[in-house]
GROMACS .gro file of N, CA, C and O in nm:
model
  464
    1UNK      N    1   2.920   0.632  -4.273
    1UNK     CA    2   3.036   0.588  -4.198
    1UNK      C    3   3.051   0.437  -4.205
    1UNK      O    4   2.958   0.366  -4.240
    2UNK      N    5   3.162   0.388  -4.164
    2UNK     CA    6   3.198   0.247  -4.169
    2UNK      C    7   3.121   0.164  -4.066
    2UNK      O    8   3.058   0.217  -3.976
    3UNK      N    9   3.132   0.029  -4.083
    3UNK     CA   10   3.081  -0.062  -3.982
    3UNK      C   11   3.198  -0.144  -3.929
    3UNK      O   12   3.298  -0.164  -3.999
    4UNK      N   13   3.183  -0.190  -3.806
    4UNK     CA   14   3.285  -0.271  -3.741
    4UNK      C   15   3.222  -0.405  -3.705
    4UNK      O   16   3.110  -0.409  -3.653
    5UNK      N   17   3.293  -0.512  -3.733
    5UNK     CA   18   3.254  -0.647  -3.693
    5UNK      C   19   3.358  -0.695  -3.594
    5UNK      O   20   3.478  -0.689  -3.622
    6UNK      N   21   3.312  -0.738  -3.478
    6UNK     CA   22   3.403  -0.792  -3.377
    6UNK      C   23   3.360  -0.935  -3.349
    6UNK      O   24   3.249  -0.959  -3.300
    7UNK      N   25   3.448  -1.028  -3.382
    7UNK     CA   26   3.424  -1.168  -3.354
    7UNK      C   27   3.485  -1.197  -3.217
    7UNK      O   28   3.605  -1.182  -3.198
    8UNK      N   29   3.401  -1.234  -3.122
    8UNK     CA   30   3.442  -1.259  -2.984
    8UNK      C   31   3.465  -1.410  -2.970
    8UNK      O   32   3.371  -1.488  -2.981
    9UNK      N   33   3.590  -1.449  -2.952
    9UNK     CA   34   3.627  -1.590  -2.948
    9UNK      C   35   3.673  -1.632  -2.809
    9UNK      O   36   3.764  -1.571  -2.753
   10UNK      N   37   3.612  -1.735  -2.754
   10UNK     CA   38   3.658  -1.793  -2.628
   10UNK      C   39   3.763  -1.898  -2.664
   10UNK      O   40   3.733  -1.994  -2.736
   11UNK      N   41   3.886  -1.876  -2.617
   11UNK     CA   42   3.998  -1.963  -2.655
   11UNK      C   43   4.070  -2.010  -2.528
   11UNK      O   44   4.131  -1.928  -2.458
   12UNK      N   45   4.063  -2.141  -2.498
   12UNK     CA   46   4.136  -2.191  -2.383
   12UNK      C   47   4.286  -2.164  -2.398
   12UNK      O   48   4.338  -2.159  -2.509
   13UNK      N   49   4.353  -2.146  -2.285
   13UNK     CA   50   4.495  -2.110  -2.288
   13UNK      C   51   4.578  -2.205  -2.374
   13UNK      O   52   4.665  -2.161  -2.448
   14UNK      N   53   4.548  -2.334  -2.369
   14UNK     CA   54   4.627  -2.431  -2.446
   14UNK      C   55   4.603  -2.422  -2.597
   14UNK      O   56   4.676  -2.480  -2.675
   15UNK      N   57   4.504  -2.343  -2.640
   15UNK     CA   58   4.475  -2.328  -2.783
   15UNK      C   59   4.516  -2.192  -2.838
   15UNK      O   60   4.504  -2.166  -2.957
   16UNK      N   61   4.567  -2.103  -2.752
   16UNK     CA   62   4.602  -1.967  -2.796
   16UNK      C   63   4.704  -1.968  -2.909
   16UNK      O   64   4.689  -1.899  -3.009
   17UNK      N   65   4.811  -2.043  -2.892
   17UNK     CA   66   4.916  -2.047  -2.995
   17UNK      C   67   4.860  -2.099  -3.127
   17UNK      O   68   4.890  -2.046  -3.234
   18UNK      N   69   4.774  -2.200  -3.120
   18UNK     CA   70   4.711  -2.255  -3.240
   18UNK      C   71   4.630  -2.149  -3.311
   18UNK      O   72   4.641  -2.131  -3.433
   19UNK      N   73   4.546  -2.076  -3.236
   19UNK     CA   74   4.464  -1.971  -3.296
   19UNK      C   75   4.550  -1.865  -3.363
   19UNK      O   76   4.526  -1.828  -3.478
   20UNK      N   77   4.652  -1.819  -3.293
   20UNK     CA   78   4.737  -1.713  -3.348
   20UNK      C   79   4.811  -1.761  -3.472
   20UNK      O   80   4.826  -1.684  -3.568
   21UNK      N   81   4.857  -1.884  -3.474
   21UNK     CA   82   4.924  -1.938  -3.592
   21UNK      C   83   4.828  -1.946  -3.710
   21UNK      O   84   4.866  -1.915  -3.823
   22UNK      N   85   4.706  -1.987  -3.685
   22UNK     CA   86   4.607  -1.995  -3.794
   22UNK      C   87   4.581  -1.858  -3.854
   22UNK      O   88   4.572  -1.844  -3.976
   23UNK      N   89   4.568  -1.756  -3.770
   23UNK     CA   90   4.549  -1.621  -3.823
   23UNK      C   91   4.673  -1.574  -3.898
   23UNK      O   92   4.661  -1.512  -4.004
   24UNK      N   93   4.792  -1.605  -3.847
   24UNK     CA   94   4.916  -1.566  -3.916
   24UNK      C   95   4.924  -1.633  -4.052
   24UNK      O   96   4.966  -1.570  -4.151
   25UNK      N   97   4.882  -1.758  -4.061
   25UNK     CA   98   4.885  -1.831  -4.189
   25UNK      C   99   4.786  -1.775  -4.290
   25UNK      O  100   4.804  -1.792  -4.410
   26UNK      N  101   4.682  -1.709  -4.242
   26UNK     CA  102   4.581  -1.649  -4.331
   26UNK      C  103   4.605  -1.501  -4.354
   26UNK      O  104   4.524  -1.434  -4.419
   27UNK      N  105   4.713  -1.447  -4.300
   27UNK     CA  106   4.741  -1.304  -4.313
   27UNK      C  107   4.733  -1.261  -4.458
   27UNK      O  108   4.784  -1.328  -4.547
   28UNK      N  109   4.667  -1.149  -4.482
   28UNK     CA  110   4.657  -1.093  -4.616
   28UNK      C  111   4.538  -1.142  -4.696
   28UNK      O  112   4.512  -1.091  -4.804
   29UNK      N  113   4.463  -1.241  -4.645
   29UNK     CA  114   4.351  -1.294  -4.724
   29UNK      C  115   4.233  -1.199  -4.733
   29UNK      O  116   4.155  -1.206  -4.827
   30UNK      N  117   4.219  -1.107  -4.640
   30UNK     CA  118   4.107  -1.015  -4.641
   30UNK      C  119   4.147  -0.878  -4.696
   30UNK      O  120   4.062  -0.801  -4.742
   31UNK      N  121   4.275  -0.847  -4.695
   31UNK     CA  122   4.325  -0.712  -4.726
   31UNK      C  123   4.277  -0.655  -4.859
   31UNK      O  124   4.250  -0.536  -4.868
   32UNK      N  125   4.268  -0.736  -4.961
   32UNK     CA  126   4.230  -0.686  -5.093
   32UNK      C  127   4.081  -0.687  -5.121
   32UNK      O  128   4.039  -0.654  -5.230
   33UNK      N  129   4.001  -0.725  -5.022
   33UNK     CA  130   3.857  -0.734  -5.041
   33UNK      C  131   3.795  -0.595  -5.057
   33UNK      O  132   3.831  -0.502  -4.985
   34UNK      N  133   3.701  -0.584  -5.148
   34UNK     CA  134   3.633  -0.458  -5.172
   34UNK      C  135   3.563  -0.412  -5.044
   34UNK      O  136   3.489  -0.489  -4.982
   35UNK      N  137   3.591  -0.290  -5.002
   35UNK     CA  138   3.528  -0.233  -4.885
   35UNK      C  139   3.600  -0.260  -4.754
   35UNK      O  140   3.563  -0.206  -4.651
   36UNK      N  141   3.703  -0.345  -4.756
   36UNK     CA  142   3.777  -0.375  -4.635
   36UNK      C  143   3.859  -0.253  -4.594
   36UNK      O  144   3.922  -0.189  -4.676
   37UNK      N  145   3.859  -0.220  -4.464
   37UNK     CA  146   3.933  -0.104  -4.415
   37UNK      C  147   4.038  -0.137  -4.308
   37UNK      O  148   4.141  -0.072  -4.302
   38UNK      N  149   4.013  -0.237  -4.222
   38UNK     CA  150   4.106  -0.261  -4.112
   38UNK      C  151   4.085  -0.398  -4.051
   38UNK      O  152   3.974  -0.450  -4.050
   39UNK      N  153   4.193  -0.457  -3.998
   39UNK     CA  154   4.189  -0.584  -3.925
   39UNK      C  155   4.282  -0.577  -3.805
   39UNK      O  156   4.392  -0.522  -3.815
   40UNK      N  157   4.240  -0.634  -3.693
   40UNK     CA  158   4.326  -0.653  -3.577
   40UNK      C  159   4.282  -0.780  -3.504
   40UNK      O  160   4.163  -0.803  -3.487
   41UNK      N  161   4.380  -0.859  -3.462
   41UNK     CA  162   4.356  -0.973  -3.373
   41UNK      C  163   4.404  -0.929  -3.236
   41UNK      O  164   4.522  -0.896  -3.219
   42UNK      N  165   4.313  -0.925  -3.139
   42UNK     CA  166   4.345  -0.875  -3.005
   42UNK      C  167   4.355  -0.991  -2.907
   42UNK      O  168   4.258  -1.065  -2.887
   43UNK      N  169   4.474  -1.008  -2.847
   43UNK     CA  170   4.501  -1.114  -2.750
   43UNK      C  171   4.468  -1.064  -2.609
   43UNK      O  172   4.509  -0.954  -2.572
   44UNK      N  173   4.399  -1.145  -2.528
   44UNK     CA  174   4.373  -1.103  -2.391
   44UNK      C  175   4.502  -1.098  -2.310
   44UNK      O  176   4.591  -1.179  -2.330
   45UNK      N  177   4.511  -1.000  -2.222
   45UNK     CA  178   4.631  -0.982  -2.141
   45UNK      C  179   4.617  -1.054  -2.007
   45UNK      O  180   4.705  -1.124  -1.964
   46UNK      N  181   4.503  -1.035  -1.942
   46UNK     CA  182   4.482  -1.102  -1.814
   46UNK      C  183   4.334  -1.106  -1.780
   46UNK      O  184   4.257  -1.021  -1.826
   47UNK      N  185   4.295  -1.208  -1.705
   47UNK     CA  186   4.160  -1.214  -1.653
   47UNK      C  187   4.052  -1.264  -1.747
   47UNK      O  188   3.936  -1.264  -1.711
   48UNK      N  189   4.088  -1.304  -1.868
   48UNK     CA  190   3.987  -1.354  -1.962
   48UNK      C  191   4.052  -1.447  -2.063
   48UNK      O  192   4.173  -1.441  -2.087
   49UNK      N  193   3.971  -1.531  -2.123
   49UNK     CA  194   4.018  -1.619  -2.230
   49UNK      C  195   3.952  -1.579  -2.362
   49UNK      O  196   3.937  -1.659  -2.452
   50UNK      N  197   3.916  -1.452  -2.372
   50UNK     CA  198   3.845  -1.400  -2.489
   50UNK      C  199   3.937  -1.321  -2.581
   50UNK      O  200   3.997  -1.222  -2.540
   51UNK      N  201   3.947  -1.367  -2.706
   51UNK     CA  202   4.016  -1.294  -2.812
   51UNK      C  203   3.911  -1.212  -2.885
   51UNK      O  204   3.795  -1.253  -2.896
   52UNK      N  205   3.953  -1.098  -2.940
   52UNK     CA  206   3.865  -1.017  -3.024
   52UNK      C  207   3.927  -1.007  -3.163
   52UNK      O  208   4.045  -0.975  -3.176
   53UNK      N  209   3.846  -1.035  -3.263
   53UNK     CA  210   3.890  -1.020  -3.403
   53UNK      C  211   3.813  -0.899  -3.457
   53UNK      O  212   3.692  -0.904  -3.476
   54UNK      N  213   3.887  -0.790  -3.479
   54UNK     CA  214   3.827  -0.662  -3.518
   54UNK      C  215   3.846  -0.642  -3.668
   54UNK      O  216   3.959  -0.645  -3.716
   55UNK      N  217   3.737  -0.625  -3.739
   55UNK     CA  218   3.746  -0.585  -3.880
   55UNK      C  219   3.655  -0.465  -3.901
   55UNK      O  220   3.550  -0.451  -3.838
   56UNK      N  221   3.699  -0.379  -3.991
   56UNK     CA  222   3.624  -0.258  -4.023
   56UNK      C  223   3.597  -0.258  -4.173
   56UNK      O  224   3.687  -0.289  -4.252
   57UNK      N  225   3.473  -0.225  -4.210
   57UNK     CA  226   3.428  -0.232  -4.349
   57UNK      C  227   3.359  -0.102  -4.388
   57UNK      O  228   3.299  -0.035  -4.305
   58UNK      N  229   3.366  -0.071  -4.516
   58UNK     CA  230   3.300   0.048  -4.569
   58UNK      C  231   3.149   0.040  -4.547
   58UNK      O  232   3.084   0.140  -4.515
   59UNK      N  233   3.091  -0.081  -4.564
   59UNK     CA  234   2.946  -0.100  -4.550
   59UNK      C  235   2.916  -0.246  -4.518
   59UNK      O  236   2.997  -0.335  -4.544
   60UNK      N  237   2.799  -0.270  -4.462
   60UNK     CA  238   2.754  -0.407  -4.430
   60UNK      C  239   2.758  -0.496  -4.554
   60UNK      O  240   2.797  -0.612  -4.547
   61UNK      N  241   2.719  -0.442  -4.668
   61UNK     CA  242   2.718  -0.519  -4.792
   61UNK      C  243   2.858  -0.571  -4.827
   61UNK      O  244   2.873  -0.684  -4.873
   62UNK      N  245   2.961  -0.490  -4.803
   62UNK     CA  246   3.098  -0.534  -4.831
   62UNK      C  247   3.136  -0.652  -4.743
   62UNK      O  248   3.196  -0.749  -4.789
   63UNK      N  249   3.100  -0.645  -4.615
   63UNK     CA  250   3.128  -0.756  -4.524
   63UNK      C  251   3.053  -0.882  -4.569
   63UNK      O  252   3.110  -0.992  -4.574
   64UNK      N  253   2.925  -0.867  -4.602
   64UNK     CA  254   2.845  -0.982  -4.644
   64UNK      C  255   2.901  -1.045  -4.773
   64UNK      O  256   2.904  -1.167  -4.786
   65UNK      N  257   2.947  -0.961  -4.865
   65UNK     CA  258   3.007  -1.013  -4.989
   65UNK      C  259   3.134  -1.092  -4.958
   65UNK      O  260   3.158  -1.198  -5.016
   66UNK      N  261   3.216  -1.041  -4.866
   66UNK     CA  262   3.337  -1.113  -4.828
   66UNK      C  263   3.301  -1.245  -4.760
   66UNK      O  264   3.358  -1.349  -4.790
   67UNK      N  265   3.204  -1.240  -4.668
   67UNK     CA  266   3.165  -1.361  -4.596
   67UNK      C  267   3.111  -1.469  -4.690
   67UNK      O  268   3.135  -1.587  -4.669
   68UNK      N  269   3.039  -1.430  -4.794
   68UNK     CA  270   2.982  -1.530  -4.884
   68UNK      C  271   3.084  -1.584  -4.983
   68UNK      O  272   3.058  -1.682  -5.052
   69UNK      N  273   3.200  -1.523  -4.989
   69UNK     CA  274   3.305  -1.570  -5.080
   69UNK      C  275   3.429  -1.613  -5.004
   69UNK      O  276   3.435  -1.720  -4.944
   70UNK      N  277   3.528  -1.525  -5.002
   70UNK     CA  278   3.657  -1.554  -4.939
   70UNK      C  279   3.644  -1.583  -4.789
   70UNK      O  280   3.713  -1.668  -4.736
   71UNK      N  281   3.557  -1.512  -4.721
   71UNK     CA  282   3.542  -1.531  -4.577
   71UNK      C  283   3.488  -1.667  -4.542
   71UNK      O  284   3.528  -1.728  -4.443
   72UNK      N  285   3.398  -1.716  -4.623
   72UNK     CA  286   3.341  -1.849  -4.599
   72UNK      C  287   3.450  -1.955  -4.607
   72UNK      O  288   3.460  -2.042  -4.521
   73UNK      N  289   3.535  -1.944  -4.706
   73UNK     CA  290   3.646  -2.039  -4.720
   73UNK      C  291   3.744  -2.027  -4.604
   73UNK      O  292   3.791  -2.127  -4.550
   74UNK      N  293   3.774  -1.904  -4.563
   74UNK     CA  294   3.869  -1.883  -4.453
   74UNK      C  295   3.815  -1.938  -4.322
   74UNK      O  296   3.889  -1.995  -4.242
   75UNK      N  297   3.684  -1.922  -4.297
   75UNK     CA  298   3.626  -1.969  -4.172
   75UNK      C  299   3.609  -2.120  -4.168
   75UNK      O  300   3.606  -2.179  -4.061
   76UNK      N  301   3.597  -2.183  -4.284
   76UNK     CA  302   3.591  -2.329  -4.287
   76UNK      C  303   3.726  -2.389  -4.256
   76UNK      O  304   3.736  -2.497  -4.205
   77UNK      N  305   3.832  -2.318  -4.292
   77UNK     CA  306   3.966  -2.369  -4.271
   77UNK      C  307   4.004  -2.464  -4.383
   77UNK      O  308   3.921  -2.530  -4.441
   78UNK      N  309   4.131  -2.468  -4.412
   78UNK     CA  310   4.180  -2.557  -4.516
   78UNK      C  311   4.198  -2.695  -4.457
   78UNK      O  312   4.232  -2.711  -4.341
   79UNK      N  313   4.178  -2.799  -4.538
   79UNK     CA  314   4.203  -2.933  -4.487
   79UNK      C  315   4.349  -2.949  -4.449
   79UNK      O  316   4.436  -2.888  -4.508
   80UNK      N  317   4.373  -3.032  -4.350
   80UNK     CA  318   4.510  -3.060  -4.310
   80UNK      C  319   4.577  -3.141  -4.420
   80UNK      O  320   4.518  -3.236  -4.472
   81UNK      N  321   4.695  -3.102  -4.456
   81UNK     CA  322   4.766  -3.173  -4.561
   81UNK      C  323   4.798  -3.313  -4.514
   81UNK      O  324   4.861  -3.335  -4.412
   82UNK      N  325   4.748  -3.411  -4.590
   82UNK     CA  326   4.772  -3.550  -4.555
   82UNK      C  327   4.686  -3.599  -4.440
   82UNK      O  328   4.689  -3.715  -4.405
   83UNK      N  329   4.607  -3.512  -4.378
   83UNK     CA  330   4.523  -3.552  -4.267
   83UNK      C  331   4.605  -3.573  -4.140
   83UNK      O  332   4.726  -3.584  -4.143
   84UNK      N  333   4.537  -3.579  -4.030
   84UNK     CA  334   4.603  -3.606  -3.902
   84UNK      C  335   4.627  -3.755  -3.889
   84UNK      O  336   4.553  -3.835  -3.944
   85UNK      N  337   4.732  -3.795  -3.815
   85UNK     CA  338   4.756  -3.937  -3.797
   85UNK      C  339   4.632  -4.005  -3.740
   85UNK      O  340   4.572  -3.957  -3.644
   86UNK      N  341   4.592  -4.116  -3.800
   86UNK     CA  342   4.476  -4.190  -3.753
   86UNK      C  343   4.343  -4.130  -3.792
   86UNK      O  344   4.239  -4.173  -3.746
   87UNK      N  345   4.343  -4.028  -3.878
   87UNK     CA  346   4.218  -3.968  -3.922
   87UNK      C  347   4.213  -3.970  -4.074
   87UNK      O  348   4.314  -3.981  -4.140
   88UNK      N  349   4.092  -3.960  -4.129
   88UNK     CA  350   4.081  -3.961  -4.275
   88UNK      C  351   4.157  -3.843  -4.337
   88UNK      O  352   4.161  -3.735  -4.280
   89UNK      N  353   4.217  -3.867  -4.452
   89UNK     CA  354   4.291  -3.761  -4.520
   89UNK      C  355   4.197  -3.646  -4.553
   89UNK      O  356   4.083  -3.666  -4.591
   90UNK      N  357   4.245  -3.523  -4.532
   90UNK     CA  358   4.166  -3.405  -4.562
   90UNK      C  359   4.077  -3.360  -4.447
   90UNK      O  360   4.003  -3.266  -4.461
   91UNK      N  361   4.082  -3.429  -4.333
   91UNK     CA  362   4.001  -3.387  -4.218
   91UNK      C  363   4.042  -3.248  -4.174
   91UNK      O  364   4.159  -3.215  -4.167
   92UNK      N  365   3.945  -3.166  -4.142
   92UNK     CA  366   3.972  -3.030  -4.100
   92UNK      C  367   4.018  -3.028  -3.954
   92UNK      O  368   3.972  -3.107  -3.873
   93UNK      N  369   4.107  -2.934  -3.920
   93UNK     CA  370   4.154  -2.926  -3.782
   93UNK      C  371   4.041  -2.884  -3.688
   93UNK      O  372   3.948  -2.814  -3.728
   94UNK      N  373   4.052  -2.924  -3.564
   94UNK     CA  374   3.955  -2.887  -3.461
   94UNK      C  375   3.963  -2.736  -3.438
   94UNK      O  376   4.072  -2.679  -3.435
   95UNK      N  377   3.848  -2.668  -3.419
   95UNK     CA  378   3.853  -2.524  -3.391
   95UNK      C  379   3.932  -2.496  -3.263
   95UNK      O  380   3.926  -2.572  -3.167
   96UNK      N  381   4.005  -2.385  -3.264
   96UNK     CA  382   4.080  -2.344  -3.145
   96UNK      C  383   3.987  -2.277  -3.044
   96UNK      O  384   4.012  -2.283  -2.925
   97UNK      N  385   3.881  -2.215  -3.091
   97UNK     CA  386   3.786  -2.146  -3.003
   97UNK      C  387   3.676  -2.242  -2.960
   97UNK      O  388   3.633  -2.328  -3.038
   98UNK      N  389   3.631  -2.227  -2.836
   98UNK     CA  390   3.521  -2.310  -2.787
   98UNK      C  391   3.386  -2.239  -2.801
   98UNK      O  392   3.282  -2.301  -2.786
   99UNK      N  393   3.389  -2.109  -2.831
   99UNK     CA  394   3.266  -2.032  -2.849
   99UNK      C  395   3.298  -1.909  -2.933
   99UNK      O  396   3.411  -1.859  -2.929
  100UNK      N  397   3.200  -1.862  -3.009
  100UNK     CA  398   3.220  -1.742  -3.090
  100UNK      C  399   3.088  -1.664  -3.099
  100UNK      O  400   2.982  -1.723  -3.112
  101UNK      N  401   3.100  -1.532  -3.090
  101UNK     CA  402   2.986  -1.442  -3.105
  101UNK      C  403   3.030  -1.328  -3.195
  101UNK      O  404   3.142  -1.279  -3.183
  102UNK      N  405   2.943  -1.285  -3.286
  102UNK     CA  406   2.975  -1.174  -3.375
  102UNK      C  407   2.898  -1.050  -3.334
  102UNK      O  408   2.775  -1.053  -3.326
  103UNK      N  409   2.971  -0.943  -3.306
  103UNK     CA  410   2.910  -0.814  -3.273
  103UNK      C  411   2.923  -0.723  -3.394
  103UNK      O  412   3.021  -0.726  -3.467
  104UNK      N  413   2.825  -0.635  -3.413
  104UNK     CA  414   2.827  -0.537  -3.522
  104UNK      C  415   2.803  -0.398  -3.465
  104UNK      O  416   2.715  -0.379  -3.382
  105UNK      N  417   2.885  -0.303  -3.510
  105UNK     CA  418   2.874  -0.164  -3.466
  105UNK      C  419   2.883  -0.072  -3.587
  105UNK      O  420   2.951  -0.104  -3.684
  106UNK      N  421   2.817   0.043  -3.579
  106UNK     CA  422   2.837   0.150  -3.676
  106UNK      C  423   2.935   0.250  -3.617
  106UNK      O  424   2.927   0.282  -3.497
  107UNK      N  425   3.024   0.299  -3.697
  107UNK     CA  426   3.118   0.402  -3.652
  107UNK      C  427   3.043   0.535  -3.658
  107UNK      O  428   2.997   0.576  -3.765
  108UNK      N  429   3.029   0.601  -3.543
  108UNK     CA  430   2.959   0.729  -3.541
  108UNK      C  431   3.054   0.845  -3.513
  108UNK      O  432   3.023   0.960  -3.543
  109UNK      N  433   3.170   0.816  -3.454
  109UNK     CA  434   3.275   0.915  -3.436
  109UNK      C  435   3.409   0.844  -3.448
  109UNK      O  436   3.421   0.726  -3.415
  110UNK      N  437   3.507   0.917  -3.494
  110UNK     CA  438   3.641   0.863  -3.500
  110UNK      C  439   3.743   0.974  -3.489
  110UNK      O  440   3.713   1.090  -3.517
  111UNK      N  441   3.862   0.939  -3.445
  111UNK     CA  442   3.971   1.036  -3.433
  111UNK      C  443   4.101   0.961  -3.456
  111UNK      O  444   4.110   0.842  -3.431
  112UNK      N  445   4.197   1.031  -3.505
  112UNK     CA  446   4.330   0.977  -3.521
  112UNK      C  447   4.431   1.079  -3.473
  112UNK      O  448   4.394   1.189  -3.433
  113UNK      N  449   4.558   1.042  -3.474
  113UNK     CA  450   4.660   1.137  -3.428
  113UNK      C  451   4.659   1.262  -3.516
  113UNK      O  452   4.636   1.254  -3.636
  114UNK      N  453   4.684   1.373  -3.453
  114UNK     CA  454   4.693   1.498  -3.531
  114UNK      C  455   4.827   1.504  -3.601
  114UNK      O  456   4.929   1.464  -3.546
  115UNK      N  457   4.822   1.550  -3.724
  115UNK     CA  458   4.946   1.564  -3.800
  115UNK      C  459   5.020   1.690  -3.755
  115UNK      O  460   4.957   1.792  -3.730
  116UNK      N  461   5.150   1.680  -3.750
  116UNK     CA  462   5.231   1.793  -3.704
  116UNK      C  463   5.246   1.898  -3.811
  116UNK      O  464   5.234   1.881  -3.926
   0.00000   0.00000   0.00000
């Protein structure tokens, strides 16, 4: 069965829009990766400042291969074009999250809607 990786991100309210825009700008970068099965960015509704980044993979090896290649580049972030005012050109933007934890789960049961 598949494995699930959930990146738990603490994101202050003033950084939520920044985080969501960064994910939108990277949309599609993981989709073609070998073993990739699913992605969701989950926004907190109330009572927490924690976002969940859910990815599902065929196997741990597929996730590790992505992390050591495309994922590593995506997590570093691209340099800001022209740099920020008053900062050296190419400086990377400040992270939107103040904390991150990676959880790993094995899928042991699953269900989907029944076909009519």
